[in-house]
Amino acid sequence: MDEMSLAGAALRGAPWRAAATSGGAVAATSFLLGVILPGPADLTWALCAGITVFALVAAIGAISKPDVGDRVTRQARLWALRHPWRFSLYPGLGAAALMYPVQLVIDREGVFGSAWDALWGGAVVLLITAVLTFSMRGRAKAQ
């Protein structure tokens, strides 16, 4: 429970506007390229790619400046930089939760197929976020 509070506090200062803009741009570009290039355009793929970029920009942007913000936010960001795998679990779960209805409603894979695909998408976000957070650990030691 404490880890969830720390991860939430670290994500409080995330650049949500930049994350939404970049996620929307990736989703739109992916879908438009699917329309222009040969083969069918896949709206589910485009939306899930946008959700992935949204979660990554929000998570990495939240911890990129550990010395900015109030005392609680700074301590939570330092905790996230010291525990990259634990912190990355929450953006991964958030991405999976956002991908599930997209898979269920638009792709119509069924309850279990949608859950499986959403969990894989969340695992990708978790892995990329953890690796990038791990590479930024030096910022936590400087404090």
C-alpha positions as a LaTeX table, in Angstrom:
\begin{tabular}{lrrr}
\hline
Residue & $x$ (\AA) & $y$ (\AA) & $z$ (\AA) \\
\hline
Met1 & 0.00 & 0.00 & 0.00 \\
Asp2 & 2.87 & 2.37 & 0.77 \\
Glu3 & 4.43 & 1.68 & $-2.63$ \\
Met4 & 1.19 & 2.57 & $-4.34$ \\
Ser5 & 1.07 & 5.87 & $-2.45$ \\
Leu6 & 4.69 & 6.63 & $-3.31$ \\
Ala7 & 4.21 & 5.81 & $-6.99$ \\
Gly8 & 1.05 & 7.94 & $-7.07$ \\
Ala9 & 2.86 & 10.83 & $-5.42$ \\
Ala10 & 5.71 & 10.53 & $-7.91$ \\
Leu11 & 3.24 & 10.53 & $-10.80$ \\
Arg12 & 1.41 & 13.56 & $-9.41$ \\
Gly13 & 3.80 & 15.92 & $-11.15$ \\
Ala14 & 3.72 & 14.10 & $-14.48$ \\
Pro15 & 3.51 & 16.20 & $-17.65$ \\
Trp16 & $-0.04$ & 15.09 & $-18.44$ \\
Arg17 & $-0.62$ & 17.59 & $-21.24$ \\
Ala18 & 2.58 & 16.57 & $-23.03$ \\
Ala19 & 1.74 & 12.90 & $-22.48$ \\
Ala20 & $-1.76$ & 13.30 & $-23.92$ \\
Thr21 & $-0.48$ & 15.30 & $-26.87$ \\
Ser22 & 2.27 & 12.82 & $-27.73$ \\
Gly23 & 0.00 & 9.81 & $-27.24$ \\
Gly24 & $-2.67$ & 11.35 & $-29.45$ \\
Ala25 & $-0.12$ & 12.26 & $-32.11$ \\
Val26 & 1.25 & 8.71 & $-32.17$ \\
Ala27 & $-2.25$ & 7.21 & $-32.37$ \\
Ala28 & $-3.30$ & 9.55 & $-35.18$ \\
Thr29 & $-0.07$ & 9.05 & $-37.12$ \\
Ser30 & $-0.26$ & 5.28 & $-36.75$ \\
Phe31 & $-3.84$ & 5.17 & $-37.99$ \\
Leu32 & $-3.18$ & 7.57 & $-40.88$ \\
Leu33 & $-0.17$ & 5.55 & $-41.98$ \\
Gly34 & $-2.41$ & 2.48 & $-41.91$ \\
Val35 & $-4.86$ & 4.25 & $-44.21$ \\
Ile36 & $-2.19$ & 5.51 & $-46.60$ \\
Leu37 & 0.00 & 2.41 & $-46.78$ \\
Pro38 & $-1.18$ & $-0.87$ & $-48.31$ \\
Gly39 & $-3.17$ & $-3.12$ & $-46.04$ \\
Pro40 & $-5.98$ & $-2.45$ & $-43.60$ \\
Ala41 & $-5.79$ & 0.38 & $-41.06$ \\
Asp42 & $-5.96$ & $-1.00$ & $-37.51$ \\
Leu43 & $-7.63$ & 1.39 & $-35.07$ \\
Thr44 & $-6.97$ & $-0.88$ & $-32.10$ \\
Trp45 & $-3.24$ & $-0.96$ & $-32.81$ \\
Ala46 & $-3.13$ & 2.82 & $-33.23$ \\
Leu47 & $-4.98$ & 3.48 & $-29.97$ \\
Cys48 & $-2.85$ & 1.01 & $-28.00$ \\
Ala49 & 0.33 & 2.57 & $-29.43$ \\
Gly50 & $-0.95$ & 5.98 & $-28.33$ \\
Ile51 & $-1.75$ & 4.67 & $-24.84$ \\
Thr52 & 1.74 & 3.20 & $-24.61$ \\
Val53 & 3.39 & 6.49 & $-25.51$ \\
Phe54 & 1.04 & 8.36 & $-23.16$ \\
Ala55 & 2.01 & 6.14 & $-20.21$ \\
Leu56 & 5.73 & 6.29 & $-21.03$ \\
Val57 & 5.85 & 10.08 & $-21.36$ \\
Ala58 & 3.86 & 10.54 & $-18.15$ \\
Ala59 & 5.98 & 8.11 & $-16.12$ \\
Ile60 & 9.39 & 9.23 & $-17.34$ \\
Gly61 & 8.41 & 12.89 & $-17.29$ \\
Ala62 & 7.27 & 12.56 & $-13.69$ \\
Ile63 & 10.67 & 11.41 & $-12.46$ \\
Ser64 & 12.93 & 13.29 & $-14.85$ \\
Lys65 & 13.29 & 16.24 & $-12.45$ \\
Pro66 & 13.47 & 14.77 & $-8.94$ \\
Asp67 & 14.41 & 18.10 & $-7.34$ \\
Val68 & 11.28 & 19.96 & $-8.53$ \\
Gly69 & 8.06 & 20.10 & $-6.52$ \\
Asp70 & 7.10 & 20.00 & $-2.89$ \\
Arg71 & 8.89 & 17.86 & $-0.31$ \\
Val72 & 6.54 & 14.86 & $-0.60$ \\
Thr73 & 6.73 & 14.82 & $-4.40$ \\
Arg74 & 10.53 & 15.07 & $-4.33$ \\
Gln75 & 10.81 & 12.18 & $-1.86$ \\
Ala76 & 8.40 & 10.07 & $-3.93$ \\
Arg77 & 10.39 & 10.75 & $-7.10$ \\
Leu78 & 13.62 & 9.80 & $-5.35$ \\
Trp79 & 11.96 & 6.58 & $-4.17$ \\
Ala80 & 10.87 & 5.87 & $-7.76$ \\
Leu81 & 14.41 & 6.40 & $-9.02$ \\
Arg82 & 15.78 & 4.06 & $-6.35$ \\
His83 & 13.14 & 1.38 & $-7.02$ \\
Pro84 & 12.59 & 1.43 & $-10.78$ \\
Trp85 & 10.85 & $-1.96$ & $-11.06$ \\
Arg86 & 8.37 & $-1.23$ & $-8.28$ \\
Phe87 & 7.60 & 2.22 & $-9.67$ \\
Ser88 & 7.18 & 0.90 & $-13.21$ \\
Leu89 & 4.50 & $-1.51$ & $-12.11$ \\
Tyr90 & 1.95 & 1.30 & $-11.75$ \\
Pro91 & 2.31 & 2.93 & $-15.19$ \\
Gly92 & 2.21 & $-0.58$ & $-16.64$ \\
Leu93 & $-1.00$ & $-1.40$ & $-14.81$ \\
Gly94 & $-2.48$ & 1.94 & $-15.82$ \\
Ala95 & $-1.67$ & 1.33 & $-19.46$ \\
Ala96 & $-3.17$ & $-2.16$ & $-19.29$ \\
Ala97 & $-6.33$ & $-0.74$ & $-17.72$ \\
Leu98 & $-6.64$ & 1.79 & $-20.55$ \\
Met99 & $-5.92$ & $-0.81$ & $-23.25$ \\
Tyr100 & $-8.48$ & $-3.32$ & $-21.99$ \\
Pro101 & $-11.64$ & $-1.45$ & $-23.07$ \\
Val102 & $-10.04$ & $-0.60$ & $-26.41$ \\
Gln103 & $-9.34$ & $-4.28$ & $-27.02$ \\
Leu104 & $-12.76$ & $-5.33$ & $-25.75$ \\
Val105 & $-14.95$ & $-2.81$ & $-27.55$ \\
Ile106 & $-13.11$ & $-1.99$ & $-30.76$ \\
Asp107 & $-11.30$ & $-5.25$ & $-31.47$ \\
Arg108 & $-14.10$ & $-7.45$ & $-30.03$ \\
Glu109 & $-11.71$ & $-10.15$ & $-28.89$ \\
Gly110 & $-13.81$ & $-11.22$ & $-25.94$ \\
Val111 & $-13.17$ & $-10.81$ & $-22.24$ \\
Phe112 & $-10.16$ & $-13.11$ & $-21.91$ \\
Gly113 & $-8.50$ & $-12.29$ & $-25.22$ \\
Ser114 & $-8.78$ & $-8.58$ & $-24.50$ \\
Ala115 & $-7.36$ & $-9.06$ & $-21.02$ \\
Trp116 & $-4.45$ & $-11.07$ & $-22.41$ \\
Asp117 & $-3.57$ & $-8.44$ & $-25.02$ \\
Ala118 & $-3.95$ & $-5.59$ & $-22.52$ \\
Leu119 & $-1.67$ & $-7.36$ & $-20.04$ \\
Trp120 & 0.97 & $-7.80$ & $-22.72$ \\
Gly121 & 0.71 & $-4.11$ & $-23.59$ \\
Gly122 & 1.06 & $-3.22$ & $-19.91$ \\
Ala123 & 4.08 & $-5.51$ & $-19.62$ \\
Val124 & 5.75 & $-3.66$ & $-22.49$ \\
Val125 & 5.13 & $-0.33$ & $-20.74$ \\
Leu126 & 6.44 & $-1.78$ & $-17.47$ \\
Leu127 & 9.62 & $-3.05$ & $-19.09$ \\
Ile128 & 10.42 & 0.13 & $-21.02$ \\
Thr129 & 9.61 & 2.35 & $-18.02$ \\
Ala130 & 11.77 & 0.24 & $-15.71$ \\
Val131 & 14.74 & 0.28 & $-18.07$ \\
Leu132 & 14.51 & 4.04 & $-18.60$ \\
Thr133 & 14.03 & 4.66 & $-14.87$ \\
Phe134 & 16.98 & 2.40 & $-14.10$ \\
Ser135 & 19.11 & 4.41 & $-16.51$ \\
Met136 & 18.13 & 7.59 & $-14.65$ \\
Arg137 & 19.11 & 6.26 & $-11.20$ \\
Gly138 & 22.12 & 8.59 & $-11.09$ \\
Arg139 & 19.75 & 11.50 & $-10.55$ \\
Ala140 & 18.63 & 9.98 & $-7.24$ \\
Lys141 & 22.20 & 9.58 & $-5.99$ \\
Ala142 & 22.97 & 13.21 & $-6.66$ \\
Gln143 & 20.42 & 14.27 & $-4.05$ \\
\hline
\end{tabular}
